[in-house]
Amino acid sequence: MSEPEEAPTVSEPGDAPTVSEQEEARKPARKRRRPGPFTLLALPGLTVLVGSVVFLTVAGKLPGAEDEEPARTPAAEEADATALVDDSFVPWLKQAAGACTVLRPSVLAAQIDAYSGWNTDSAALTGPSGIAGFDEAGWKKWGKDADGNGTSSPKEPVDAIMALGRQDCALADEVTEARTSGTVNGDLLDLTLAAYTRSTAEVTKAGKVPAKATAYVKKIEKLAKHYKTFDKGDASPGQGAAPTSAVLAWPSATHSVSSPYGTREHPLTHVTKLHTGVDFPAAQGTPVTAAREGTVVFAALTKAYGNRIVVDHGTISGAHVQTTYSHLSAMHVTNGQHVTTGTLLGDVGSTGLSTGPHLHFEVIRDGYYNDPMPWLGVGG
């Protein structure tokens, strides 16, 4: 009987060589090449070169390598920012911000910085926008010939600054009214900036600064710190030397002062800023008279100042001087009217943002607010 044939063994997976392995096994073994004479000569030099590059990189001395700039100080950042603004624009920033109690010159400067970086090159700013970013509809509503050159244009910096101030103050009036009525809550400046970047309707609907406006509000407040020097009324070039004797006549028979010129917290808005004039408390209806001869250049009702009159006195001792009279209960002169010292302008009242009957009296010298008392012969 024959022996049974052995069953063929079954290879385990991976035991049998693959096709590629079989082909590779049939190839003759390659001989390792020895380094040629060029390699032997170049290798030491290459090693030295790579080592030098590594050393120079670590040491920070590679050609073209620059040391890191030191951290900027707040003072340096402020100097850089204010250098962007022509000195001649600063009085206009102060005047524009002075149109309402919420606004500050530094805030206006920050808004312009955020939009245009204070680039006054008309060719670089396309369209009608100018430094403050006004479109045609916005300029039609807020634009005026502020510098008196006969042309009203958003590309004229002074016109743009004053237009932005008018727009901001109008928005400030709207949010102030909304907060007074309890419709919204929050800081008035924050609410004003939110209304600027979004709308008053959106602020009112949110009842506070809308989420979509938060980034803009924070950006402006941060930039405004770089321009804080513009808020210092007593440090401005227009302040000049205080008069050593009375230049203006008292505008009211009452000489007592309830709130002097200087930084304070507004009793109604609770915003700390420069109190741009002096408050003379007096009974309702007390006569208010012109402090000097001049021309009425503004006589109208405003929300913040109430009934407000501005008299332009022309040049006094080489400076352009104006006086203002606010919160009047009545006005007895009109825009463009010539007045003399003692002319009845209006009556003491409490219109606008006011805590009671008083006259808010201001002196503006070359566009800057001055302490009125030395001009009246007190404290000079």
Tab-separated table of C-alpha atoms in Angstrom:
chain	number	residue	atom	x	y	z
A	1	MET	CA	0.000	0.000	0.000
A	2	SER	CA	1.373	3.325	-0.940
A	3	GLU	CA	1.907	6.050	1.656
A	4	PRO	CA	-0.534	8.949	1.499
A	5	GLU	CA	0.840	12.094	-0.140
A	6	GLU	CA	1.627	14.958	2.204
A	7	ALA	CA	-0.730	17.883	1.977
A	8	PRO	CA	0.928	21.012	0.711
A	9	THR	CA	1.678	23.453	3.514
A	10	VAL	CA	-0.254	26.698	3.522
A	11	SER	CA	1.872	29.799	3.885
A	12	GLU	CA	0.940	32.230	6.605
A	13	PRO	CA	0.080	35.714	5.494
A	14	GLY	CA	3.285	37.578	4.772
A	15	ASP	CA	5.451	34.450	4.394
A	16	ALA	CA	5.472	34.395	0.597
A	17	PRO	CA	7.546	37.135	-1.103
A	18	THR	CA	5.568	39.719	-3.015
A	19	VAL	CA	6.060	40.358	-6.715
A	20	SER	CA	8.019	43.494	-6.059
A	21	GLU	CA	10.196	41.716	-3.522
A	22	GLN	CA	10.913	38.955	-6.029
A	23	GLU	CA	11.896	41.475	-8.684
A	24	GLU	CA	14.081	43.340	-6.226
A	25	ALA	CA	15.825	40.092	-5.246
A	26	ARG	CA	16.762	39.425	-8.874
A	27	LYS	CA	18.485	42.830	-9.216
A	28	PRO	CA	22.250	42.827	-8.701
A	29	ALA	CA	23.351	44.426	-5.440
A	30	ARG	CA	24.416	48.110	-5.842
A	31	LYS	CA	27.854	49.075	-4.779
A	32	ARG	CA	28.095	52.014	-2.333
A	33	ARG	CA	29.741	55.002	-3.970
A	34	ARG	CA	32.690	56.520	-2.266
A	35	PRO	CA	32.708	60.301	-1.864
A	36	GLY	CA	34.366	62.030	-4.774
A	37	PRO	CA	37.237	64.474	-4.515
A	38	PHE	CA	34.919	67.529	-4.861
A	39	THR	CA	32.759	66.411	-1.956
A	40	LEU	CA	35.823	65.845	0.198
A	41	LEU	CA	37.045	69.365	-0.565
A	42	ALA	CA	33.655	71.143	-0.175
A	43	LEU	CA	32.393	69.410	2.960
A	44	PRO	CA	34.619	71.236	5.513
A	45	GLY	CA	33.712	74.645	4.037
A	46	LEU	CA	29.994	73.823	3.990
A	47	THR	CA	30.156	72.746	7.607
A	48	VAL	CA	31.777	76.056	8.607
A	49	LEU	CA	29.167	78.061	6.620
A	50	VAL	CA	26.172	76.297	8.201
A	51	GLY	CA	27.690	76.699	11.652
A	52	SER	CA	28.206	80.431	11.076
A	53	VAL	CA	24.603	80.933	9.950
A	54	VAL	CA	23.304	79.127	13.029
A	55	PHE	CA	25.523	81.248	15.294
A	56	LEU	CA	24.501	84.522	13.677
A	57	THR	CA	20.830	83.583	13.803
A	58	VAL	CA	21.016	82.812	17.522
A	59	ALA	CA	22.978	86.004	18.151
A	60	GLY	CA	20.535	88.044	16.078
A	61	LYS	CA	23.318	89.458	13.899
A	62	LEU	CA	22.322	88.221	10.463
A	63	PRO	CA	22.560	90.946	7.816
A	64	GLY	CA	19.223	92.747	7.694
A	65	ALA	CA	18.112	91.405	11.067
A	66	GLU	CA	16.599	94.121	13.244
A	67	ASP	CA	16.277	94.290	16.991
A	68	GLU	CA	12.727	94.265	18.312
A	69	GLU	CA	11.342	97.736	18.971
A	70	PRO	CA	10.910	98.575	22.657
A	71	ALA	CA	7.345	98.818	23.963
A	72	ARG	CA	5.713	102.171	23.220
A	73	THR	CA	4.835	104.327	26.215
A	74	PRO	CA	1.417	106.058	26.466
A	75	ALA	CA	3.196	109.422	26.228
A	76	ALA	CA	4.914	108.381	22.996
A	77	GLU	CA	1.652	107.110	21.508
A	78	GLU	CA	-0.055	110.390	22.436
A	79	ALA	CA	2.746	112.404	20.828
A	80	ASP	CA	2.520	110.333	17.650
A	81	ALA	CA	-1.246	110.768	17.456
A	82	THR	CA	-1.379	114.511	18.129
A	83	ALA	CA	1.392	115.048	15.573
A	84	LEU	CA	-1.094	113.937	12.909
A	85	VAL	CA	-3.369	116.883	13.692
A	86	ASP	CA	-2.476	120.301	12.330
A	87	ASP	CA	-2.372	122.854	15.164
A	88	SER	CA	-4.865	125.032	13.310
A	89	PHE	CA	-7.523	122.293	13.612
A	90	VAL	CA	-7.387	122.052	17.415
A	91	PRO	CA	-9.467	125.210	18.103
A	92	TRP	CA	-12.130	123.854	15.741
A	93	LEU	CA	-12.175	120.517	17.540
A	94	LYS	CA	-12.736	122.388	20.795
A	95	GLN	CA	-15.432	124.570	19.303
A	96	ALA	CA	-17.230	121.625	17.700
A	97	ALA	CA	-17.148	119.607	20.920
A	98	GLY	CA	-18.273	122.618	22.918
A	99	ALA	CA	-21.640	122.607	21.169
A	100	CYS	CA	-22.910	119.968	23.616
A	101	THR	CA	-22.087	118.745	27.111
A	102	VAL	CA	-21.452	115.092	26.183
A	103	LEU	CA	-18.776	115.512	23.533
A	104	ARG	CA	-15.031	116.114	24.027
A	105	PRO	CA	-12.420	117.308	21.498
A	106	SER	CA	-10.451	114.089	22.016
A	107	VAL	CA	-13.473	112.017	20.983
A	108	LEU	CA	-13.912	113.948	17.730
A	109	ALA	CA	-10.199	113.563	17.021
A	110	ALA	CA	-10.455	109.827	17.693
A	111	GLN	CA	-13.412	109.427	15.336
A	112	ILE	CA	-11.516	111.144	12.539
A	113	ASP	CA	-8.426	109.074	13.308
A	114	ALA	CA	-10.475	105.874	13.121
A	115	TYR	CA	-11.886	106.796	9.719
A	116	SER	CA	-9.060	108.512	7.865
A	117	GLY	CA	-6.018	108.568	10.132
A	118	TRP	CA	-6.157	112.374	9.764
A	119	ASN	CA	-5.120	112.085	6.126
A	120	THR	CA	-6.100	115.455	4.671
A	121	ASP	CA	-4.890	114.628	1.156
A	122	SER	CA	-8.051	115.003	-0.953
A	123	ALA	CA	-6.612	112.867	-3.738
A	124	ALA	CA	-6.158	109.962	-1.330
A	125	LEU	CA	-9.775	110.068	-0.164
A	126	THR	CA	-12.129	108.949	-2.897
A	127	GLY	CA	-15.692	110.190	-3.182
A	128	PRO	CA	-17.178	113.000	-1.075
A	129	SER	CA	-16.110	111.423	2.232
A	130	GLY	CA	-13.192	113.608	3.398
A	131	ILE	CA	-11.497	113.081	6.772
A	132	ALA	CA	-14.750	112.408	8.650
A	133	GLY	CA	-16.370	110.053	6.147
A	134	PHE	CA	-19.481	111.990	5.138
A	135	ASP	CA	-21.464	110.686	2.174
A	136	GLU	CA	-23.610	113.001	0.057
A	137	ALA	CA	-26.768	112.507	2.121
A	138	GLY	CA	-24.897	113.035	5.388
A	139	TRP	CA	-23.185	116.158	4.134
A	140	LYS	CA	-26.452	117.606	2.889
A	141	LYS	CA	-27.810	117.249	6.425
A	142	TRP	CA	-24.810	118.309	8.508
A	143	GLY	CA	-22.374	120.149	6.242
A	144	LYS	CA	-21.864	123.916	6.319
A	145	ASP	CA	-19.190	126.413	5.300
A	146	ALA	CA	-17.636	126.591	8.767
A	147	ASP	CA	-14.359	128.281	7.816
A	148	GLY	CA	-16.090	131.038	5.830
A	149	ASN	CA	-14.209	130.511	2.569
A	150	GLY	CA	-17.402	130.402	0.530
A	151	THR	CA	-17.357	126.647	-0.061
A	152	SER	CA	-18.998	123.868	1.935
A	153	SER	CA	-17.177	120.582	1.378
A	154	PRO	CA	-16.543	117.399	3.404
A	155	LYS	CA	-12.998	117.461	2.016
A	156	GLU	CA	-12.277	120.739	3.786
A	157	PRO	CA	-11.070	119.650	7.235
A	158	VAL	CA	-12.585	122.542	9.201
A	159	ASP	CA	-15.985	122.064	7.552
A	160	ALA	CA	-15.776	118.325	8.263
A	161	ILE	CA	-14.786	118.770	11.922
A	162	MET	CA	-17.673	121.126	12.616
A	163	ALA	CA	-20.132	118.907	10.718
A	164	LEU	CA	-19.068	115.869	12.754
A	165	GLY	CA	-19.569	117.891	15.927
A	166	ARG	CA	-23.066	118.888	14.834
A	167	GLN	CA	-23.942	115.293	13.998
A	168	ASP	CA	-22.563	113.921	17.266
A	169	CYS	CA	-24.287	116.591	19.352
A	170	ALA	CA	-27.607	115.911	17.632
A	171	LEU	CA	-27.205	112.221	18.419
A	172	ALA	CA	-26.225	113.119	21.992
A	173	ASP	CA	-29.450	115.102	22.331
A	174	GLU	CA	-31.449	112.110	21.082
A	175	VAL	CA	-29.898	109.569	23.437
A	176	THR	CA	-30.053	112.038	26.345
A	177	GLU	CA	-33.770	112.417	25.789
A	178	ALA	CA	-34.123	108.632	25.537
A	179	ARG	CA	-32.209	108.080	28.766
A	180	THR	CA	-34.128	110.810	30.588
A	181	SER	CA	-37.381	109.115	29.605
A	182	GLY	CA	-36.019	105.770	30.798
A	183	THR	CA	-35.961	104.196	27.333
A	184	VAL	CA	-32.220	103.480	27.440
A	185	ASN	CA	-29.552	103.110	30.087
A	186	GLY	CA	-25.810	103.650	29.968
A	187	ASP	CA	-23.079	106.262	29.659
A	188	LEU	CA	-24.217	109.118	27.405
A	189	LEU	CA	-20.968	109.240	25.448
A	190	ASP	CA	-21.074	105.485	24.846
A	191	LEU	CA	-24.699	105.747	23.722
A	192	THR	CA	-23.845	108.662	21.415
A	193	LEU	CA	-21.000	106.759	19.754
A	194	ALA	CA	-23.247	103.717	19.408
A	195	ALA	CA	-25.898	105.834	17.721
A	196	TYR	CA	-23.245	107.234	15.395
A	197	THR	CA	-21.950	103.859	14.213
A	198	ARG	CA	-25.387	102.156	14.164
A	199	SER	CA	-28.425	104.424	14.705
A	200	THR	CA	-30.447	105.979	17.491
A	201	ALA	CA	-33.297	103.605	16.633
A	202	GLU	CA	-31.029	100.591	17.155
A	203	VAL	CA	-29.799	101.984	20.487
A	204	THR	CA	-33.369	102.627	21.605
A	205	LYS	CA	-34.453	99.138	20.562
A	206	ALA	CA	-31.596	97.567	22.539
A	207	GLY	CA	-32.153	99.860	25.490
A	208	LYS	CA	-28.375	100.199	25.782
A	209	VAL	CA	-25.241	100.092	23.609
A	210	PRO	CA	-26.072	97.399	21.005
A	211	ALA	CA	-23.669	94.448	20.759
A	212	LYS	CA	-22.792	95.410	17.171
A	213	ALA	CA	-21.646	98.849	18.352
A	214	THR	CA	-19.441	97.696	21.231
A	215	ALA	CA	-16.256	97.281	19.192
A	216	TYR	CA	-16.531	100.795	17.715
A	217	VAL	CA	-17.230	102.387	21.101
A	218	LYS	CA	-14.204	100.694	22.661
A	219	LYS	CA	-11.999	101.641	19.705
A	220	ILE	CA	-12.910	105.338	19.925
A	221	GLU	CA	-12.471	105.437	23.686
A	222	LYS	CA	-9.007	103.878	23.307
A	223	LEU	CA	-7.969	106.301	20.560
A	224	ALA	CA	-9.374	109.259	22.503
A	225	LYS	CA	-6.784	108.681	25.222
A	226	HIS	CA	-4.100	109.609	22.660
A	227	TYR	CA	-5.764	113.007	22.158
A	228	LYS	CA	-6.595	113.825	25.791
A	229	THR	CA	-4.349	116.890	25.681
A	230	PHE	CA	-6.979	118.519	23.439
A	231	ASP	CA	-9.439	118.412	26.353
A	232	LYS	CA	-7.305	120.636	28.575
A	233	GLY	CA	-8.858	124.047	28.261
A	234	ASP	CA	-6.224	125.803	30.326
A	235	ALA	CA	-3.377	124.285	28.304
A	236	SER	CA	-4.539	125.425	24.891
A	237	PRO	CA	-2.659	127.981	22.807
A	238	GLY	CA	-5.804	130.107	22.561
A	239	GLN	CA	-5.910	130.589	26.314
A	240	GLY	CA	-3.277	133.286	26.150
A	241	ALA	CA	-2.450	135.598	29.007
A	242	ALA	CA	-5.406	136.438	31.216
A	243	PRO	CA	-6.496	140.084	31.076
A	244	THR	CA	-5.120	142.155	33.951
A	245	SER	CA	-8.210	144.377	34.027
A	246	ALA	CA	-11.856	144.114	33.044
A	247	VAL	CA	-12.314	143.753	29.282
A	248	LEU	CA	-15.970	142.743	29.425
A	249	ALA	CA	-18.928	144.115	31.354
A	250	TRP	CA	-20.895	141.840	33.675
A	251	PRO	CA	-23.743	140.197	31.716
A	252	SER	CA	-25.998	140.011	34.770
A	253	ALA	CA	-26.598	142.051	37.898
A	254	THR	CA	-25.888	138.911	39.944
A	255	HIS	CA	-22.175	138.362	40.547
A	256	SER	CA	-22.341	135.195	42.669
A	257	VAL	CA	-21.040	131.986	41.069
A	258	SER	CA	-22.715	128.583	41.485
A	259	SER	CA	-20.331	126.634	39.218
A	260	PRO	CA	-16.943	128.047	38.131
A	261	TYR	CA	-14.945	127.393	34.974
A	262	GLY	CA	-12.980	124.137	35.053
A	263	THR	CA	-13.287	120.359	35.062
A	264	ARG	CA	-16.341	119.021	36.855
A	265	GLU	CA	-18.951	116.254	36.769
A	266	HIS	CA	-22.088	117.504	35.057
A	267	PRO	CA	-24.957	117.410	37.579
A	268	LEU	CA	-27.376	115.840	35.078
A	269	THR	CA	-25.296	113.810	32.614
A	270	HIS	CA	-22.679	112.793	35.233
A	271	VAL	CA	-19.997	113.142	32.544
A	272	THR	CA	-16.715	114.577	33.818
A	273	LYS	CA	-15.394	117.191	31.409
A	274	LEU	CA	-14.445	120.829	31.146
A	275	HIS	CA	-17.149	123.198	32.340
A	276	THR	CA	-16.595	125.721	29.595
A	277	GLY	CA	-18.008	128.773	31.329
A	278	VAL	CA	-19.275	130.226	34.598
A	279	ASP	CA	-22.771	129.794	36.027
A	280	PHE	CA	-24.385	132.859	37.584
A	281	PRO	CA	-27.529	131.904	39.549
A	282	ALA	CA	-30.348	134.436	39.303
A	283	ALA	CA	-34.111	134.661	39.523
A	284	GLN	CA	-36.173	133.636	36.516
A	285	GLY	CA	-36.535	136.586	34.151
A	286	THR	CA	-33.477	138.527	35.364
A	287	PRO	CA	-32.137	140.624	32.440
A	288	VAL	CA	-29.064	139.342	30.571
A	289	THR	CA	-27.055	141.985	28.712
A	290	ALA	CA	-24.223	142.059	26.164
A	291	ALA	CA	-20.765	142.090	27.755
A	292	ARG	CA	-19.314	144.178	24.914
A	293	GLU	CA	-20.172	145.624	21.514
A	294	GLY	CA	-20.481	143.060	18.761
A	295	THR	CA	-22.738	141.134	16.375
A	296	VAL	CA	-25.128	138.314	17.248
A	297	VAL	CA	-23.958	135.299	15.240
A	298	PHE	CA	-26.231	132.717	16.849
A	299	ALA	CA	-29.606	132.951	18.576
A	300	ALA	CA	-31.620	129.745	18.751
A	301	LEU	CA	-32.978	127.003	20.980
A	302	THR	CA	-30.677	124.029	21.570
A	303	LYS	CA	-31.401	120.917	23.623
A	304	ALA	CA	-28.314	121.103	25.822
A	305	TYR	CA	-27.881	124.873	26.257
A	306	GLY	CA	-31.535	125.768	25.856
A	307	ASN	CA	-31.995	129.257	24.424
A	308	ARG	CA	-28.447	130.273	23.501
A	309	ILE	CA	-26.987	133.496	22.115
A	310	VAL	CA	-23.452	133.967	20.768
A	311	VAL	CA	-22.042	137.462	20.246
A	312	ASP	CA	-18.935	138.004	18.109
A	313	HIS	CA	-16.813	140.898	19.370
A	314	GLY	CA	-14.215	140.811	16.624
A	315	THR	CA	-10.555	141.308	17.560
A	316	ILE	CA	-9.576	142.285	21.091
A	317	SER	CA	-5.852	142.694	21.841
A	318	GLY	CA	-4.968	140.622	18.791
A	319	ALA	CA	-7.381	137.770	19.540
A	320	HIS	CA	-10.786	136.858	18.115
A	321	VAL	CA	-13.283	136.945	21.006
A	322	GLN	CA	-16.858	135.691	21.344
A	323	THR	CA	-19.181	135.503	24.354
A	324	THR	CA	-22.113	133.143	24.854
A	325	TYR	CA	-25.267	133.320	26.976
A	326	SER	CA	-27.235	130.117	27.622
A	327	HIS	CA	-30.328	128.620	29.325
A	328	LEU	CA	-32.282	131.829	28.690
A	329	SER	CA	-36.029	131.838	29.262
A	330	ALA	CA	-36.450	134.352	26.426
A	331	MET	CA	-34.319	135.952	23.690
A	332	HIS	CA	-34.720	139.598	22.636
A	333	VAL	CA	-32.226	139.739	19.750
A	334	THR	CA	-31.920	137.956	16.428
A	335	ASN	CA	-29.081	136.519	14.375
A	336	GLY	CA	-27.070	139.240	12.606
A	337	GLN	CA	-28.171	142.022	14.933
A	338	HIS	CA	-25.575	144.585	16.086
A	339	VAL	CA	-25.438	145.132	19.847
A	340	THR	CA	-23.559	147.436	22.189
A	341	THR	CA	-22.370	146.952	25.753
A	342	GLY	CA	-25.452	146.603	27.960
A	343	THR	CA	-27.918	145.726	25.158
A	344	LEU	CA	-30.676	143.467	26.502
A	345	LEU	CA	-30.097	140.020	24.997
A	346	GLY	CA	-32.559	137.902	26.946
A	347	ASP	CA	-33.780	136.774	30.340
A	348	VAL	CA	-32.351	134.279	32.825
A	349	GLY	CA	-34.050	130.897	32.629
A	350	SER	CA	-33.546	127.154	32.962
A	351	THR	CA	-34.013	125.865	29.417
A	352	GLY	CA	-31.980	122.919	28.128
A	353	LEU	CA	-29.979	120.701	30.487
A	354	SER	CA	-30.263	122.819	33.587
A	355	THR	CA	-30.867	122.284	37.297
A	356	GLY	CA	-32.451	125.701	37.885
A	357	PRO	CA	-32.523	129.335	36.721
A	358	HIS	CA	-29.041	130.619	35.962
A	359	LEU	CA	-26.909	132.187	33.225
A	360	HIS	CA	-24.192	130.005	31.714
A	361	PHE	CA	-21.672	132.576	30.427
A	362	GLU	CA	-18.667	131.706	28.243
A	363	VAL	CA	-15.688	133.514	26.717
A	364	ILE	CA	-14.154	132.028	23.565
A	365	ARG	CA	-10.731	133.343	22.564
A	366	ASP	CA	-9.413	132.232	19.164
A	367	GLY	CA	-11.729	129.248	19.311
A	368	TYR	CA	-10.700	128.166	22.834
A	369	TYR	CA	-12.808	128.436	25.961
A	370	ASN	CA	-11.324	130.751	28.583
A	371	ASP	CA	-12.112	131.340	32.219
A	372	PRO	CA	-14.515	134.317	31.984
A	373	MET	CA	-13.685	135.745	35.418
A	374	PRO	CA	-10.387	137.492	34.488
A	375	TRP	CA	-12.177	139.007	31.499
A	376	LEU	CA	-14.685	140.468	33.940
A	377	GLY	CA	-11.858	141.868	36.072
A	378	VAL	CA	-11.939	139.148	38.748
A	379	GLY	CA	-8.926	136.978	39.594
A	380	GLY	CA	-6.722	138.368	36.831
